[in-house]
Amino acid sequence: MSVTLHWFLPTSGDGRTMVERFHANKSLGRAAQRPADVDYLAQVARAAEQLGYEGVLTPTGTWCEDAWLTTAALIRETRRLKFLVAFRPGVISPTLAAQMAGTFQRLSAGRVLLNIVTGGDAVEQRRFGDWHDHDARYARTDEFLTIVRGVWSGRPFDFAGEHLSVEGATTLAAPDPVPRVYFGGSSPAALPVAARHADVYLTWGEPPAQVAEKISKVRALAAGRDVRFGVRLHTIARDTSAAAWAEAQRLLDALDPTQVARAQAQLAASESEGQRRMVALHGGRLAAGARALEIHPHLWSGIGLVRGGAGTALVGSHAEIADLIEEYHAAGISEFVLSGYPHLEEAYWFAEGVRPELARRGLLAGSPAEADLAEEFDAALSL
């Protein structure tokens, strides 16, 4: 099975350091060098499309621009690129979410993917009026996705649950194709929900052995249901290993111990099991050099010192990063959701350096962009 590559839309802003704006609290970093305006985000999206990424993840959270509105604004800026829209099921009606996704699917000609974010930070959840505890949020997500898929059936759908109930829920038309559902979560409350509903189970970038263990658990719970697996990672790809690690060191040198301490205090309060596992990889301490935070060959935990969520990066030469992607692929990963600082430049570094390596190893099928370009070229020759 070949791998699928996605990129990331920096909807909280972008720049050349990790602390342009810590996404859990904007006070922990300076204002972004590159604001998340529609022109810059369109530039990133068009680059991702031209470079052959299948889609872009648009995040959700207090310090991000709204994912639905941002991606809707970018439909006409792109032709093939898919949008992996992150949203929280606790703050929107499941019928409305099904309607929004169906509308997006029709207006974009089938380019919406859905990333379900149940939420692991009680403080942030309460900002949106959600007072459920951790396990109850996952139980509600289970009901939410049951309703969404019921609405997409094209027939009026009734459901009465502990957290959510609908009667005659339906929309203008069922989406065609039905959007793929991406879902993450590492806790005992999360894994059964993922096994029942996810088309793609997403995990943050733990070392491959830990990822393989998690995949095994989800597969067992899925009981034969077809589930794909993906990983969310940052990347620092360069022509040489030394150049890549020098860039990691530059990012590390830009951090202030006070920033790290404040960020880690917030992250320690998270109810997310996945976040706990991310923090455990680096221990919350600035190390004596970037290589001291290498937790597996060419897997760097330095991003997680000041960033919640995905806190690890692929760091190395193009061949070394391709080696690590092969290792994840052998563990069961087929989709990679990538990002870097800044997102525009790093999209090029990875696509122009690592993609050819993956193609040479037979891990990368022809991208939509490459297929369309080949078709246009053939048409031009026939004139």
One Martini backbone bead per residue (centre of mass of N, CA, C, O) as a GRO file, in nm:
protein
  383
    1MET     BB    1   0.095   0.037   0.023
    2SER     BB    2   0.061   0.353  -0.015
    3VAL     BB    3   0.119   0.681   0.056
    4THR     BB    4  -0.029   0.966   0.222
    5LEU     BB    5  -0.010   1.324   0.174
    6HIS     BB    6  -0.018   1.592   0.406
    7TRP     BB    7  -0.092   1.910   0.514
    8PHE     BB    8  -0.091   2.254   0.661
    9LEU     BB    9  -0.288   2.510   0.816
   10PRO     BB   10  -0.186   2.825   0.961
   11THR     BB   11  -0.450   2.967   1.151
   12SER     BB   12  -0.241   3.123   1.374
   13GLY     BB   13   0.003   3.139   1.204
   14ASP     BB   14   0.343   3.229   1.096
   15GLY     BB   15   0.700   3.116   1.092
   16ARG     BB   16   1.054   3.075   1.211
   17THR     BB   17   0.915   2.974   1.477
   18MET     BB   18   0.751   2.805   1.746
   19VAL     BB   19   0.663   3.108   1.894
   20GLU     BB   20   0.450   3.276   1.748
   21ARG     BB   21   0.201   3.081   1.867
   22PHE     BB   22   0.072   2.933   2.119
   23HIS     BB   23  -0.218   2.737   2.080
   24ALA     BB   24  -0.309   2.760   2.401
   25ASN     BB   25  -0.148   3.055   2.428
   26LYS     BB   26  -0.074   3.366   2.308
   27SER     BB   27   0.115   3.470   2.552
   28LEU     BB   28   0.364   3.260   2.482
   29GLY     BB   29   0.385   3.446   2.223
   30ARG     BB   30   0.436   3.600   1.950
   31ALA     BB   31   0.343   3.743   1.694
   32ALA     BB   32   0.295   3.671   1.389
   33GLN     BB   33   0.473   3.720   1.102
   34ARG     BB   34   0.227   3.550   0.961
   35PRO     BB   35  -0.068   3.602   0.905
   36ALA     BB   36  -0.399   3.443   0.880
   37ASP     BB   37  -0.462   3.517   0.589
   38VAL     BB   38  -0.600   3.447   0.287
   39ASP     BB   39  -0.343   3.487   0.116
   40TYR     BB   40  -0.150   3.300   0.269
   41LEU     BB   41  -0.325   3.044   0.278
   42ALA     BB   42  -0.345   3.023  -0.030
   43GLN     BB   43  -0.045   2.982  -0.077
   44VAL     BB   44  -0.025   2.716   0.078
   45ALA     BB   45  -0.245   2.560  -0.075
   46ARG     BB   46  -0.125   2.584  -0.361
   47ALA     BB   47   0.141   2.448  -0.294
   48ALA     BB   48   0.025   2.177  -0.204
   49GLU     BB   49  -0.105   2.111  -0.473
   50GLN     BB   50   0.150   2.138  -0.661
   51LEU     BB   51   0.318   1.917  -0.474
   52GLY     BB   52   0.095   1.664  -0.412
   53TYR     BB   53  -0.092   1.697  -0.195
   54GLU     BB   54  -0.401   1.589  -0.094
   55GLY     BB   55  -0.407   1.764   0.181
   56VAL     BB   56  -0.540   1.982   0.450
   57LEU     BB   57  -0.508   2.073   0.772
   58THR     BB   58  -0.762   2.225   0.980
   59PRO     BB   59  -0.770   2.360   1.270
   60THR     BB   60  -0.872   2.366   1.617
   61GLY     BB   61  -0.939   2.656   1.827
   62THR     BB   62  -0.899   2.944   1.994
   63TRP     BB   63  -0.618   3.033   1.812
   64CYS     BB   64  -0.797   2.987   1.564
   65GLU     BB   65  -0.937   2.981   1.288
   66ASP     BB   66  -1.204   2.885   1.143
   67ALA     BB   67  -1.227   2.596   0.961
   68TRP     BB   68  -1.476   2.624   0.781
   69LEU     BB   69  -1.434   2.914   0.673
   70THR     BB   70  -1.149   2.888   0.566
   71THR     BB   71  -1.193   2.654   0.361
   72ALA     BB   72  -1.422   2.784   0.200
   73ALA     BB   73  -1.236   3.024   0.099
   74LEU     BB   74  -1.035   2.797  -0.065
   75ILE     BB   75  -1.178   2.650  -0.294
   76ARG     BB   76  -1.119   2.870  -0.535
   77GLU     BB   77  -0.792   2.837  -0.499
   78THR     BB   78  -0.860   2.540  -0.587
   79ARG     BB   79  -0.899   2.199  -0.742
   80ARG     BB   80  -0.787   1.924  -0.563
   81LEU     BB   81  -0.773   1.994  -0.283
   82LYS     BB   82  -0.807   1.884   0.036
   83PHE     BB   83  -1.013   1.919   0.345
   84LEU     BB   84  -0.920   1.885   0.685
   85VAL     BB   85  -1.173   1.929   0.910
   86ALA     BB   86  -1.170   2.060   1.222
   87PHE     BB   87  -1.386   1.949   1.499
   88ARG     BB   88  -1.631   1.984   1.763
   89PRO     BB   89  -1.897   1.789   1.875
   90GLY     BB   90  -1.980   1.969   2.144
   91VAL     BB   91  -2.052   2.257   1.952
   92ILE     BB   92  -2.247   2.085   1.754
   93SER     BB   93  -2.475   1.976   1.558
   94PRO     BB   94  -2.502   1.684   1.388
   95THR     BB   95  -2.690   1.781   1.162
   96LEU     BB   96  -2.529   2.033   1.088
   97ALA     BB   97  -2.265   1.889   1.024
   98ALA     BB   98  -2.383   1.716   0.795
   99GLN     BB   99  -2.471   1.959   0.624
  100MET     BB  100  -2.198   2.104   0.593
  101ALA     BB  101  -2.047   1.865   0.465
  102GLY     BB  102  -2.239   1.831   0.222
  103THR     BB  103  -2.203   2.112   0.106
  104PHE     BB  104  -1.898   2.104   0.075
  105GLN     BB  105  -1.891   1.858  -0.113
  106ARG     BB  106  -2.047   1.993  -0.346
  107LEU     BB  107  -1.888   2.270  -0.381
  108SER     BB  108  -1.596   2.096  -0.405
  109ALA     BB  109  -1.615   1.816  -0.543
  110GLY     BB  110  -1.512   1.616  -0.300
  111ARG     BB  111  -1.300   1.788  -0.063
  112VAL     BB  112  -1.392   1.655   0.214
  113LEU     BB  113  -1.266   1.618   0.547
  114LEU     BB  114  -1.289   1.469   0.882
  115ASN     BB  115  -1.187   1.602   1.207
  116ILE     BB  116  -1.218   1.462   1.517
  117VAL     BB  117  -1.240   1.669   1.824
  118THR     BB  118  -1.306   1.601   2.146
  119GLY     BB  119  -1.113   1.680   2.377
  120GLY     BB  120  -0.851   1.751   2.654
  121ASP     BB  121  -0.940   2.054   2.748
  122ALA     BB  122  -1.142   2.182   2.983
  123VAL     BB  123  -1.098   2.485   2.954
  124GLU     BB  124  -1.164   2.501   2.650
  125GLN     BB  125  -1.440   2.367   2.653
  126ARG     BB  126  -1.574   2.589   2.838
  127ARG     BB  127  -1.555   2.820   2.633
  128PHE     BB  128  -1.785   2.644   2.456
  129GLY     BB  129  -1.989   2.508   2.679
  130ASP     BB  130  -1.826   2.247   2.786
  131TRP     BB  131  -1.886   2.013   3.080
  132HIS     BB  132  -1.767   1.763   3.012
  133ASP     BB  133  -1.599   1.495   3.058
  134HIS     BB  134  -1.384   1.297   2.910
  135ASP     BB  135  -1.562   1.034   2.875
  136ALA     BB  136  -1.824   1.183   2.791
  137ARG     BB  137  -1.714   1.297   2.526
  138TYR     BB  138  -1.681   1.019   2.387
  139ALA     BB  139  -1.973   0.926   2.415
  140ARG     BB  140  -2.083   1.163   2.247
  141THR     BB  141  -1.922   1.106   1.987
  142ASP     BB  142  -2.055   0.841   1.928
  143GLU     BB  143  -2.338   0.963   1.884
  144PHE     BB  144  -2.268   1.175   1.675
  145LEU     BB  145  -2.166   0.975   1.449
  146THR     BB  146  -2.424   0.816   1.429
  147ILE     BB  147  -2.593   1.054   1.326
  148VAL     BB  148  -2.433   1.147   1.083
  149ARG     BB  149  -2.457   0.876   0.930
  150GLY     BB  150  -2.765   0.873   0.932
  151VAL     BB  151  -2.807   1.132   0.767
  152TRP     BB  152  -2.632   1.025   0.515
  153SER     BB  153  -2.843   0.804   0.415
  154GLY     BB  154  -3.117   0.982   0.315
  155ARG     BB  155  -3.283   0.928   0.579
  156PRO     BB  156  -3.470   0.956   0.827
  157PHE     BB  157  -3.339   1.010   1.165
  158ASP     BB  158  -3.333   0.828   1.470
  159PHE     BB  159  -3.224   0.933   1.812
  160ALA     BB  160  -3.157   0.798   2.153
  161GLY     BB  161  -2.953   0.928   2.404
  162GLU     BB  162  -2.766   1.043   2.666
  163HIS     BB  163  -2.669   1.320   2.492
  164LEU     BB  164  -2.833   1.256   2.217
  165SER     BB  165  -3.115   1.380   2.010
  166VAL     BB  166  -3.322   1.274   1.729
  167GLU     BB  167  -3.577   1.370   1.472
  168GLY     BB  168  -3.576   1.336   1.144
  169ALA     BB  169  -3.291   1.344   1.038
  170THR     BB  170  -3.190   1.566   0.769
  171THR     BB  171  -3.113   1.646   0.424
  172LEU     BB  172  -3.105   1.740   0.109
  173ALA     BB  173  -2.839   1.546   0.070
  174ALA     BB  174  -2.634   1.307   0.015
  175PRO     BB  175  -2.316   1.259   0.014
  176ASP     BB  176  -2.090   1.256  -0.291
  177PRO     BB  177  -1.900   1.143  -0.121
  178VAL     BB  178  -1.843   1.027   0.173
  179PRO     BB  179  -1.678   1.145   0.418
  180ARG     BB  180  -1.397   1.111   0.576
  181VAL     BB  181  -1.305   0.986   0.901
  182TYR     BB  182  -1.110   1.143   1.144
  183PHE     BB  183  -0.947   0.990   1.440
  184GLY     BB  184  -0.858   1.056   1.782
  185GLY     BB  185  -0.708   0.865   2.052
  186SER     BB  186  -0.562   0.697   2.361
  187SER     BB  187  -0.783   0.613   2.535
  188PRO     BB  188  -1.014   0.391   2.656
  189ALA     BB  189  -1.251   0.581   2.553
  190ALA     BB  190  -1.148   0.619   2.246
  191LEU     BB  191  -1.086   0.349   2.091
  192PRO     BB  192  -1.379   0.235   2.044
  193VAL     BB  193  -1.475   0.476   1.875
  194ALA     BB  194  -1.273   0.449   1.652
  195ALA     BB  195  -1.346   0.154   1.570
  196ARG     BB  196  -1.649   0.235   1.483
  197HIS     BB  197  -1.588   0.525   1.294
  198ALA     BB  198  -1.320   0.521   1.159
  199ASP     BB  199  -1.133   0.554   0.865
  200VAL     BB  200  -0.907   0.729   1.022
  201TYR     BB  201  -0.649   0.678   1.241
  202LEU     BB  202  -0.505   0.915   1.460
  203THR     BB  203  -0.166   0.997   1.547
  204TRP     BB  204   0.087   1.084   1.714
  205GLY     BB  205   0.454   1.103   1.704
  206GLU     BB  206   0.550   0.833   1.796
  207PRO     BB  207   0.720   0.580   1.811
  208PRO     BB  208   0.672   0.308   1.616
  209ALA     BB  209   0.617   0.100   1.844
  210GLN     BB  210   0.383   0.263   1.976
  211VAL     BB  211   0.208   0.280   1.726
  212ALA     BB  212   0.173  -0.025   1.681
  213GLU     BB  213   0.026  -0.079   1.946
  214LYS     BB  214  -0.221   0.102   1.884
  215ILE     BB  215  -0.308  -0.034   1.623
  216SER     BB  216  -0.365  -0.311   1.747
  217LYS     BB  217  -0.600  -0.217   1.928
  218VAL     BB  218  -0.788  -0.109   1.707
  219ARG     BB  219  -0.810  -0.366   1.538
  220ALA     BB  220  -0.935  -0.541   1.757
  221LEU     BB  221  -1.189  -0.354   1.801
  222ALA     BB  222  -1.286  -0.360   1.491
  223ALA     BB  223  -1.338  -0.650   1.391
  224GLY     BB  224  -1.266  -0.609   1.058
  225ARG     BB  225  -1.278  -0.329   1.016
  226ASP     BB  226  -1.196  -0.076   0.794
  227VAL     BB  227  -0.881   0.072   0.888
  228ARG     BB  228  -0.692   0.344   0.881
  229PHE     BB  229  -0.357   0.498   0.921
  230GLY     BB  230  -0.228   0.787   1.099
  231VAL     BB  231   0.016   1.067   1.115
  232ARG     BB  232   0.130   1.341   1.320
  233LEU     BB  233   0.378   1.568   1.180
  234HIS     BB  234   0.675   1.706   1.161
  235THR     BB  235   0.932   1.881   0.948
  236ILE     BB  236   1.301   1.845   0.871
  237ALA     BB  237   1.419   1.888   0.551
  238ARG     BB  238   1.738   1.808   0.398
  239ASP     BB  239   2.021   1.745   0.218
  240THR     BB  240   2.130   1.718   0.513
  241SER     BB  241   2.162   1.625   0.832
  242ALA     BB  242   2.312   1.872   0.942
  243ALA     BB  243   2.109   2.084   0.839
  244ALA     BB  244   1.863   1.982   0.996
  245TRP     BB  245   1.987   2.002   1.287
  246ALA     BB  246   2.046   2.304   1.268
  247GLU     BB  247   1.747   2.384   1.253
  248ALA     BB  248   1.662   2.261   1.522
  249GLN     BB  249   1.857   2.435   1.687
  250ARG     BB  250   1.737   2.709   1.610
  251LEU     BB  251   1.461   2.658   1.737
  252LEU     BB  252   1.572   2.605   2.024
  253ASP     BB  253   1.728   2.881   2.066
  254ALA     BB  254   1.448   3.053   2.060
  255LEU     BB  255   1.401   2.956   2.337
  256ASP     BB  256   1.252   3.002   2.654
  257PRO     BB  257   1.234   2.876   2.965
  258THR     BB  258   0.968   3.022   3.035
  259GLN     BB  259   0.803   2.920   2.801
  260VAL     BB  260   0.829   2.622   2.865
  261ALA     BB  261   0.711   2.623   3.152
  262ARG     BB  262   0.432   2.739   3.076
  263ALA     BB  263   0.351   2.529   2.871
  264GLN     BB  264   0.382   2.275   3.057
  265ALA     BB  265   0.172   2.358   3.265
  266GLN     BB  266  -0.066   2.339   3.069
  267LEU     BB  267  -0.022   2.048   2.958
  268ALA     BB  268  -0.042   1.901   3.239
  269ALA     BB  269  -0.367   1.973   3.256
  270SER     BB  270  -0.440   1.773   3.064
  271GLU     BB  271  -0.674   1.503   2.973
  272SER     BB  272  -0.489   1.393   2.761
  273GLU     BB  273  -0.328   1.108   2.672
  274GLY     BB  274  -0.168   1.206   2.427
  275GLN     BB  275  -0.034   1.446   2.575
  276ARG     BB  276   0.109   1.282   2.790
  277ARG     BB  277   0.285   1.125   2.585
  278MET     BB  278   0.431   1.369   2.470
  279VAL     BB  279   0.562   1.476   2.732
  280ALA     BB  280   0.722   1.207   2.798
  281LEU     BB  281   0.939   1.239   2.564
  282HIS     BB  282   1.085   1.518   2.714
  283GLY     BB  283   1.000   1.629   3.018
  284GLY     BB  284   1.009   1.960   2.983
  285ARG     BB  285   1.317   1.997   2.883
  286LEU     BB  286   1.590   2.159   2.814
  287ALA     BB  287   1.846   2.070   2.623
  288ALA     BB  288   2.181   1.982   2.519
  289GLY     BB  289   2.058   1.994   2.247
  290ALA     BB  290   1.884   1.856   1.993
  291ARG     BB  291   1.985   1.550   2.008
  292ALA     BB  292   1.871   1.505   2.306
  293LEU     BB  293   1.560   1.493   2.158
  294GLU     BB  294   1.616   1.213   2.041
  295ILE     BB  295   1.385   0.925   2.051
  296HIS     BB  296   1.457   0.849   1.755
  297PRO     BB  297   1.562   0.804   1.462
  298HIS     BB  298   1.473   1.119   1.347
  299LEU     BB  299   1.309   1.184   1.622
  300TRP     BB  300   1.170   1.489   1.747
  301SER     BB  301   1.064   1.657   2.068
  302GLY     BB  302   1.090   1.981   2.063
  303ILE     BB  303   0.806   2.090   1.987
  304GLY     BB  304   0.664   2.000   2.270
  305LEU     BB  305   0.769   2.233   2.457
  306VAL     BB  306   0.543   2.461   2.307
  307ARG     BB  307   0.343   2.237   2.185
  308GLY     BB  308   0.053   2.121   2.134
  309GLY     BB  309   0.015   1.810   2.050
  310ALA     BB  310   0.204   1.786   1.804
  311GLY     BB  311   0.568   1.718   1.912
  312THR     BB  312   0.698   1.596   1.645
  313ALA     BB  313   0.991   1.533   1.426
  314LEU     BB  314   1.127   1.505   1.120
  315VAL     BB  315   1.491   1.457   1.104
  316GLY     BB  316   1.679   1.514   0.799
  317SER     BB  317   1.741   1.371   0.542
  318HIS     BB  318   1.565   1.253   0.288
  319ALA     BB  319   1.644   0.956   0.337
  320GLU     BB  320   1.597   0.946   0.646
  321ILE     BB  321   1.296   1.015   0.635
  322ALA     BB  322   1.217   0.781   0.452
  323ASP     BB  323   1.297   0.564   0.653
  324LEU     BB  324   1.087   0.644   0.874
  325ILE     BB  325   0.839   0.614   0.699
  326GLU     BB  326   0.884   0.313   0.649
  327GLU     BB  327   0.854   0.235   0.946
  328TYR     BB  328   0.564   0.331   0.978
  329HIS     BB  329   0.449   0.162   0.748
  330ALA     BB  330   0.522  -0.115   0.878
  331ALA     BB  331   0.324  -0.046   1.130
  332GLY     BB  332   0.050   0.086   0.945
  333ILE     BB  333   0.108   0.349   0.798
  334SER     BB  334  -0.059   0.564   0.528
  335GLU     BB  335  -0.083   0.851   0.675
  336PHE     BB  336   0.047   1.194   0.639
  337VAL     BB  337   0.055   1.474   0.866
  338LEU     BB  338   0.212   1.775   0.784
  339SER     BB  339   0.473   2.009   0.906
  340GLY     BB  340   0.621   2.354   0.932
  341TYR     BB  341   0.897   2.596   0.977
  342PRO     BB  342   0.765   2.722   0.758
  343HIS     BB  343   0.501   2.604   0.568
  344LEU     BB  344   0.590   2.683   0.288
  345GLU     BB  345   0.889   2.591   0.278
  346GLU     BB  346   0.853   2.297   0.394
  347ALA     BB  347   0.680   2.190   0.166
  348TYR     BB  348   0.918   2.197  -0.034
  349TRP     BB  349   1.135   2.035   0.104
  350PHE     BB  350   0.972   1.772   0.110
  351ALA     BB  351   0.867   1.742  -0.185
  352GLU     BB  352   1.161   1.777  -0.328
  353GLY     BB  353   1.307   1.547  -0.143
  354VAL     BB  354   1.117   1.301  -0.033
  355ARG     BB  355   0.925   1.213  -0.256
  356PRO     BB  356   1.136   1.083  -0.449
  357GLU     BB  357   1.220   0.868  -0.246
  358LEU     BB  358   0.942   0.730  -0.220
  359ALA     BB  359   0.909   0.664  -0.521
  360ARG     BB  360   1.165   0.482  -0.546
  361ARG     BB  361   1.030   0.280  -0.315
  362GLY     BB  362   0.709   0.250  -0.383
  363LEU     BB  363   0.528   0.461  -0.178
  364LEU     BB  364   0.429   0.649  -0.433
  365ALA     BB  365   0.179   0.749  -0.585
  366GLY     BB  366   0.022   0.917  -0.807
  367SER     BB  367  -0.074   1.219  -0.796
  368PRO     BB  368  -0.315   1.431  -0.885
  369ALA     BB  369  -0.125   1.644  -0.998
  370GLU     BB  370   0.043   1.457  -1.181
  371ALA     BB  371  -0.193   1.347  -1.349
  372ASP     BB  372  -0.293   1.619  -1.462
  373LEU     BB  373  -0.028   1.708  -1.594
  374ALA     BB  374  -0.006   1.468  -1.784
  375GLU     BB  375  -0.274   1.517  -1.933
  376GLU     BB  376  -0.205   1.804  -2.033
  377PHE     BB  377   0.046   1.721  -2.193
  378ASP     BB  378  -0.090   1.519  -2.385
  379ALA     BB  379  -0.289   1.725  -2.504
  380ALA     BB  380  -0.077   1.916  -2.623
  381LEU     BB  381   0.056   1.705  -2.821
  382SER     BB  382  -0.225   1.661  -2.990
  383LEU     BB  383  -0.243   1.956  -3.135
   0.00000   0.00000   0.00000
